Amino acid sequence: MAERKGEGEPGRGYRIDGVKAWISHAGQADFYTLFARTSGEPEGRDRARGISCLHVPAATEGVSAAPAEHKMGMRASVTAQMIFDGARVPADHLLGEEGRGFAIALTALDSGRLGIAACATGLAQAALDLAVGYARERHQFGKPIIDFEGLSFMLADMATAVEASRALYLSAARRKDAGLEFGPQAAMAKLLASDTAMRVTTDAVQVLGGYGYVADFPAERYMREAKVLQIVEGTNQIQRLVIARSLAGR
């Protein structure tokens, strides 16, 4: 929550109190883009109103990060809670209009979903490349295992899904660049690409067999990294909701 202080005075601004979980680069970033309630009620049909967007420098007194979370993947990126305990920022740190921050958040999510779709596609491509390379080199019964139909069909499905994901997120990105509505397309791209990444990385572990299960090869890490992509920037259940609402004209 952000409460206005000193209205009409030279030092007027906002006092921020609260905790936000699952913040990327928490404690590492130079500043934070904060969405906080400045008016209105947190429940009911109009609960989105009254949320404002604020620029909060990391050095602001009262701003701190909790210890980093211990994650199954994405360990190179710190994730932690951010704590705001009486943190004060000037009034000119307000981004956009007061009480209209929710629209800014939604716009950021649409763009962020494109980034996650691209990330997921790259991860799936890496897993596919690893699986294909291993299948070409690994021999059983006198021939490379890629020559066995059961495995080659699995690789063909993996490759098709990766190409479909790439085409979909690039199509959505072109809509954004052209100034067209792209929110539903971004949701579709994020949904398909992250589900594809999860499936392709899991199949890559299967192709490598026992080697896919050990940390000596990157397949197990790819699988761990893929899972969070189905969660961030809105879970894939939320993506389906966004897509369905767009079809209904809402």
Short mmCIF file of C-alpha atoms in Angstrom, two decimals:
data_model
loop_
_atom_site.label_atom_id
_atom_site.label_comp_id
_atom_site.label_asym_id
_atom_site.label_seq_id
_atom_site.Cartn_x
_atom_site.Cartn_y
_atom_site.Cartn_z
CA MET A 1 0.00 0.00 0.00
CA ALA A 2 1.18 3.53 -0.79
CA GLU A 3 -0.26 6.36 1.27
CA ARG A 4 -0.04 9.99 0.21
CA LYS A 5 1.82 12.17 2.71
CA GLY A 6 2.33 15.91 3.07
CA GLU A 7 -0.31 16.98 0.54
CA GLY A 8 0.35 20.58 -0.45
CA GLU A 9 3.78 20.61 1.21
CA PRO A 10 7.20 20.73 -0.49
CA GLY A 11 8.08 17.24 0.80
CA ARG A 12 4.85 15.59 -0.26
CA GLY A 13 5.01 12.08 -1.67
CA TYR A 14 4.12 8.50 -0.83
CA ARG A 15 4.81 6.25 2.13
CA ILE A 16 4.98 2.59 1.03
CA ASP A 17 4.36 -0.38 3.31
CA GLY A 18 4.07 -4.01 2.35
CA VAL A 19 5.84 -7.10 1.03
CA LYS A 20 5.92 -8.45 -2.53
CA ALA A 21 7.06 -12.00 -3.24
CA TRP A 22 8.74 -13.54 -6.31
CA ILE A 23 10.70 -10.48 -7.43
CA SER A 24 13.39 -11.10 -10.04
CA HIS A 25 16.74 -9.46 -9.25
CA ALA A 26 15.50 -8.55 -5.76
CA GLY A 27 18.32 -6.91 -3.86
CA GLN A 28 20.37 -6.66 -7.07
CA ALA A 29 18.45 -4.08 -9.11
CA ASP A 30 19.14 -0.33 -9.01
CA PHE A 31 15.42 0.52 -8.91
CA TYR A 32 12.01 -1.15 -8.74
CA THR A 33 8.77 -0.49 -10.59
CA LEU A 34 6.16 -0.82 -7.86
CA PHE A 35 2.41 -1.24 -8.18
CA ALA A 36 0.65 -0.27 -4.98
CA ARG A 37 -2.85 0.65 -3.90
CA THR A 38 -3.26 4.40 -3.36
CA SER A 39 -7.07 4.46 -3.20
CA GLY A 40 -10.14 2.26 -3.60
CA GLU A 41 -10.93 -1.15 -2.13
CA PRO A 42 -9.02 -4.42 -2.64
CA GLU A 43 -12.24 -6.42 -3.12
CA GLY A 44 -15.20 -6.18 -5.49
CA ARG A 45 -15.65 -5.51 -9.20
CA ASP A 46 -13.73 -2.22 -9.09
CA ARG A 47 -10.70 -3.62 -7.23
CA ALA A 48 -8.40 -2.81 -10.17
CA ARG A 49 -9.06 0.90 -9.68
CA GLY A 50 -6.85 2.79 -7.28
CA ILE A 51 -3.61 0.98 -8.09
CA SER A 52 -0.74 3.32 -8.95
CA CYS A 53 2.69 2.75 -10.47
CA LEU A 54 5.73 4.18 -8.66
CA HIS A 55 9.45 4.35 -9.40
CA VAL A 56 11.35 3.29 -6.27
CA PRO A 57 15.17 3.57 -6.20
CA ALA A 58 16.81 0.63 -4.46
CA ALA A 59 18.70 2.97 -2.09
CA THR A 60 15.45 4.33 -0.65
CA GLU A 61 15.36 4.03 3.13
CA GLY A 62 12.94 1.32 4.20
CA VAL A 63 13.47 -0.79 1.07
CA SER A 64 15.17 -4.17 1.54
CA ALA A 65 15.25 -7.68 0.11
CA ALA A 66 14.64 -10.93 1.96
CA PRO A 67 17.02 -13.91 1.50
CA ALA A 68 16.94 -15.41 -1.98
CA GLU A 69 14.56 -18.27 -2.70
CA HIS A 70 16.06 -21.71 -3.36
CA LYS A 71 14.62 -22.60 -6.77
CA MET A 72 14.63 -25.78 -8.83
CA GLY A 73 15.70 -23.78 -11.90
CA MET A 74 16.67 -20.31 -13.10
CA ARG A 75 19.30 -20.22 -10.38
CA ALA A 76 21.42 -17.60 -12.15
CA SER A 77 18.59 -15.09 -11.55
CA VAL A 78 18.01 -14.07 -7.94
CA THR A 79 14.38 -14.26 -6.80
CA ALA A 80 13.28 -12.98 -3.39
CA GLN A 81 10.71 -10.97 -1.48
CA MET A 82 10.97 -7.20 -1.46
CA ILE A 83 10.12 -5.48 1.81
CA PHE A 84 8.82 -1.91 2.01
CA ASP A 85 8.75 -0.62 5.57
CA GLY A 86 7.77 3.03 5.66
CA ALA A 87 9.66 3.70 2.45
CA ARG A 88 9.08 7.24 1.15
CA VAL A 89 9.31 8.41 -2.44
CA PRO A 90 8.59 11.91 -3.83
CA ALA A 91 5.33 12.60 -5.64
CA ASP A 92 7.17 12.96 -8.95
CA HIS A 93 8.09 9.26 -8.74
CA LEU A 94 4.53 8.47 -9.79
CA LEU A 95 4.47 6.90 -13.27
CA GLY A 96 1.37 7.78 -15.27
CA GLU A 97 -1.79 8.91 -13.53
CA GLU A 98 -2.57 8.05 -9.94
CA GLY A 99 -4.98 5.14 -9.70
CA ARG A 100 -4.35 4.05 -13.31
CA GLY A 101 -1.41 1.74 -12.73
CA PHE A 102 -3.31 -1.46 -13.43
CA ALA A 103 -3.46 -0.62 -17.13
CA ILE A 104 0.32 -0.11 -17.12
CA ALA A 105 0.75 -3.51 -15.48
CA LEU A 106 -1.40 -5.23 -18.10
CA THR A 107 0.55 -3.60 -20.93
CA ALA A 108 3.81 -4.75 -19.37
CA LEU A 109 2.46 -8.29 -19.07
CA ASP A 110 1.55 -8.43 -22.76
CA SER A 111 5.10 -7.49 -23.74
CA GLY A 112 6.59 -9.73 -21.08
CA ARG A 113 4.70 -12.72 -22.44
CA LEU A 114 6.44 -12.25 -25.77
CA GLY A 115 9.78 -12.36 -23.99
CA ILE A 116 8.85 -15.55 -22.14
CA ALA A 117 7.66 -17.12 -25.41
CA ALA A 118 11.03 -16.31 -27.02
CA CYS A 119 12.88 -17.66 -23.97
CA ALA A 120 10.84 -20.87 -24.05
CA THR A 121 11.45 -21.35 -27.76
CA GLY A 122 15.20 -20.92 -27.33
CA LEU A 123 15.22 -23.39 -24.45
CA ALA A 124 13.23 -25.94 -26.45
CA GLN A 125 15.59 -25.49 -29.39
CA ALA A 126 18.60 -26.15 -27.14
CA ALA A 127 16.98 -29.32 -25.81
CA LEU A 128 16.13 -30.46 -29.33
CA ASP A 129 19.69 -29.83 -30.55
CA LEU A 130 21.07 -31.79 -27.62
CA ALA A 131 18.71 -34.71 -28.22
CA VAL A 132 19.38 -34.84 -31.96
CA GLY A 133 23.15 -34.66 -31.46
CA TYR A 134 23.06 -37.49 -28.92
CA ALA A 135 20.76 -39.61 -31.07
CA ARG A 136 23.13 -39.31 -34.02
CA GLU A 137 26.15 -40.40 -31.97
CA ARG A 138 24.62 -43.06 -29.73
CA HIS A 139 24.66 -46.50 -31.38
CA GLN A 140 22.58 -49.52 -30.49
CA PHE A 141 22.20 -52.76 -32.45
CA GLY A 142 24.74 -51.57 -34.99
CA LYS A 143 23.22 -48.19 -35.93
CA PRO A 144 22.56 -44.70 -34.53
CA ILE A 145 19.46 -44.61 -32.37
CA ILE A 146 18.09 -41.77 -34.51
CA ASP A 147 17.49 -44.41 -37.19
CA PHE A 148 14.93 -46.16 -34.97
CA GLU A 149 11.44 -45.07 -35.95
CA GLY A 150 10.07 -44.74 -32.42
CA LEU A 151 12.77 -42.27 -31.43
CA SER A 152 12.97 -40.43 -34.77
CA PHE A 153 9.21 -39.76 -34.66
CA MET A 154 9.62 -38.29 -31.17
CA LEU A 155 12.33 -35.97 -32.47
CA ALA A 156 10.15 -35.01 -35.44
CA ASP A 157 7.31 -34.00 -33.09
CA MET A 158 9.76 -32.01 -30.96
CA ALA A 159 11.11 -30.15 -34.00
CA THR A 160 7.62 -29.37 -35.28
CA ALA A 161 6.52 -27.95 -31.94
CA VAL A 162 9.63 -25.75 -31.70
CA GLU A 163 9.07 -24.31 -35.18
CA ALA A 164 5.38 -23.68 -34.43
CA SER A 165 6.31 -21.83 -31.24
CA ARG A 166 8.86 -19.70 -33.05
CA ALA A 167 6.41 -18.77 -35.80
CA LEU A 168 3.68 -17.85 -33.32
CA TYR A 169 5.77 -15.58 -31.09
CA LEU A 170 7.34 -13.83 -34.09
CA SER A 171 3.87 -13.25 -35.55
CA ALA A 172 2.71 -11.71 -32.25
CA ALA A 173 5.87 -9.58 -32.06
CA ARG A 174 5.26 -8.25 -35.57
CA ARG A 175 1.76 -7.19 -34.52
CA LYS A 176 3.26 -5.29 -31.58
CA ASP A 177 5.84 -3.60 -33.84
CA ALA A 178 3.05 -2.59 -36.23
CA GLY A 179 1.06 -0.97 -33.44
CA LEU A 180 -1.74 -3.55 -33.64
CA GLU A 181 -3.49 -5.26 -30.75
CA PHE A 182 -1.29 -8.16 -29.71
CA GLY A 183 -2.40 -9.15 -26.20
CA PRO A 184 -4.32 -12.31 -27.16
CA GLN A 185 -1.59 -13.33 -29.61
CA ALA A 186 1.07 -12.81 -26.92
CA ALA A 187 -0.95 -15.04 -24.57
CA MET A 188 -1.19 -17.71 -27.28
CA ALA A 189 2.53 -17.52 -27.96
CA LYS A 190 3.43 -17.76 -24.27
CA LEU A 191 1.02 -20.67 -23.79
CA LEU A 192 2.22 -22.70 -26.76
CA ALA A 193 5.93 -21.95 -26.38
CA SER A 194 6.17 -22.69 -22.65
CA ASP A 195 4.09 -25.88 -22.93
CA THR A 196 6.33 -26.88 -25.82
CA ALA A 197 9.46 -26.18 -23.80
CA MET A 198 8.22 -28.39 -20.98
CA ARG A 199 7.33 -31.24 -23.33
CA VAL A 200 10.48 -30.98 -25.48
CA THR A 201 12.86 -30.81 -22.52
CA THR A 202 11.14 -33.80 -20.91
CA ASP A 203 11.45 -35.74 -24.17
CA ALA A 204 15.11 -34.76 -24.42
CA VAL A 205 15.73 -36.37 -21.04
CA GLN A 206 13.99 -39.48 -22.38
CA VAL A 207 16.15 -39.57 -25.52
CA LEU A 208 19.33 -39.38 -23.46
CA GLY A 209 18.10 -42.09 -21.11
CA GLY A 210 20.20 -42.36 -17.96
CA TYR A 211 22.48 -39.60 -19.20
CA GLY A 212 19.49 -37.31 -19.33
CA TYR A 213 18.90 -37.78 -15.62
CA VAL A 214 22.37 -36.80 -14.41
CA ALA A 215 23.89 -33.34 -14.08
CA ASP A 216 26.82 -34.25 -16.35
CA PHE A 217 24.55 -33.43 -19.31
CA PRO A 218 22.39 -30.30 -19.55
CA ALA A 219 19.13 -32.13 -20.33
CA GLU A 220 18.02 -32.31 -16.68
CA ARG A 221 18.72 -28.60 -16.21
CA TYR A 222 16.75 -27.74 -19.33
CA MET A 223 13.78 -29.62 -17.90
CA ARG A 224 14.05 -27.78 -14.56
CA GLU A 225 14.37 -24.42 -16.30
CA ALA A 226 11.32 -25.07 -18.48
CA LYS A 227 8.85 -25.50 -15.64
CA VAL A 228 8.89 -21.91 -14.42
CA LEU A 229 8.11 -20.63 -17.93
CA GLN A 230 4.63 -22.12 -17.56
CA ILE A 231 4.18 -20.00 -14.41
CA VAL A 232 5.77 -16.56 -14.88
CA GLU A 233 4.02 -13.62 -16.59
CA GLY A 234 0.72 -15.30 -15.73
CA THR A 235 0.26 -19.06 -15.45
CA ASN A 236 -0.79 -20.93 -18.55
CA GLN A 237 -4.24 -21.30 -17.04
CA ILE A 238 -4.44 -17.49 -17.03
CA GLN A 239 -3.27 -17.41 -20.66
CA ARG A 240 -6.19 -19.64 -21.59
CA LEU A 241 -8.51 -17.28 -19.73
CA VAL A 242 -7.12 -14.26 -21.61
CA ILE A 243 -7.53 -16.03 -24.94
CA ALA A 244 -11.06 -17.22 -24.13
CA ARG A 245 -12.15 -13.74 -23.06
CA SER A 246 -10.80 -12.26 -26.29
CA LEU A 247 -12.85 -14.80 -28.25
CA ALA A 248 -15.93 -13.79 -26.28
CA GLY A 249 -15.30 -10.13 -27.16
CA ARG A 250 -14.45 -9.02 -23.61
#
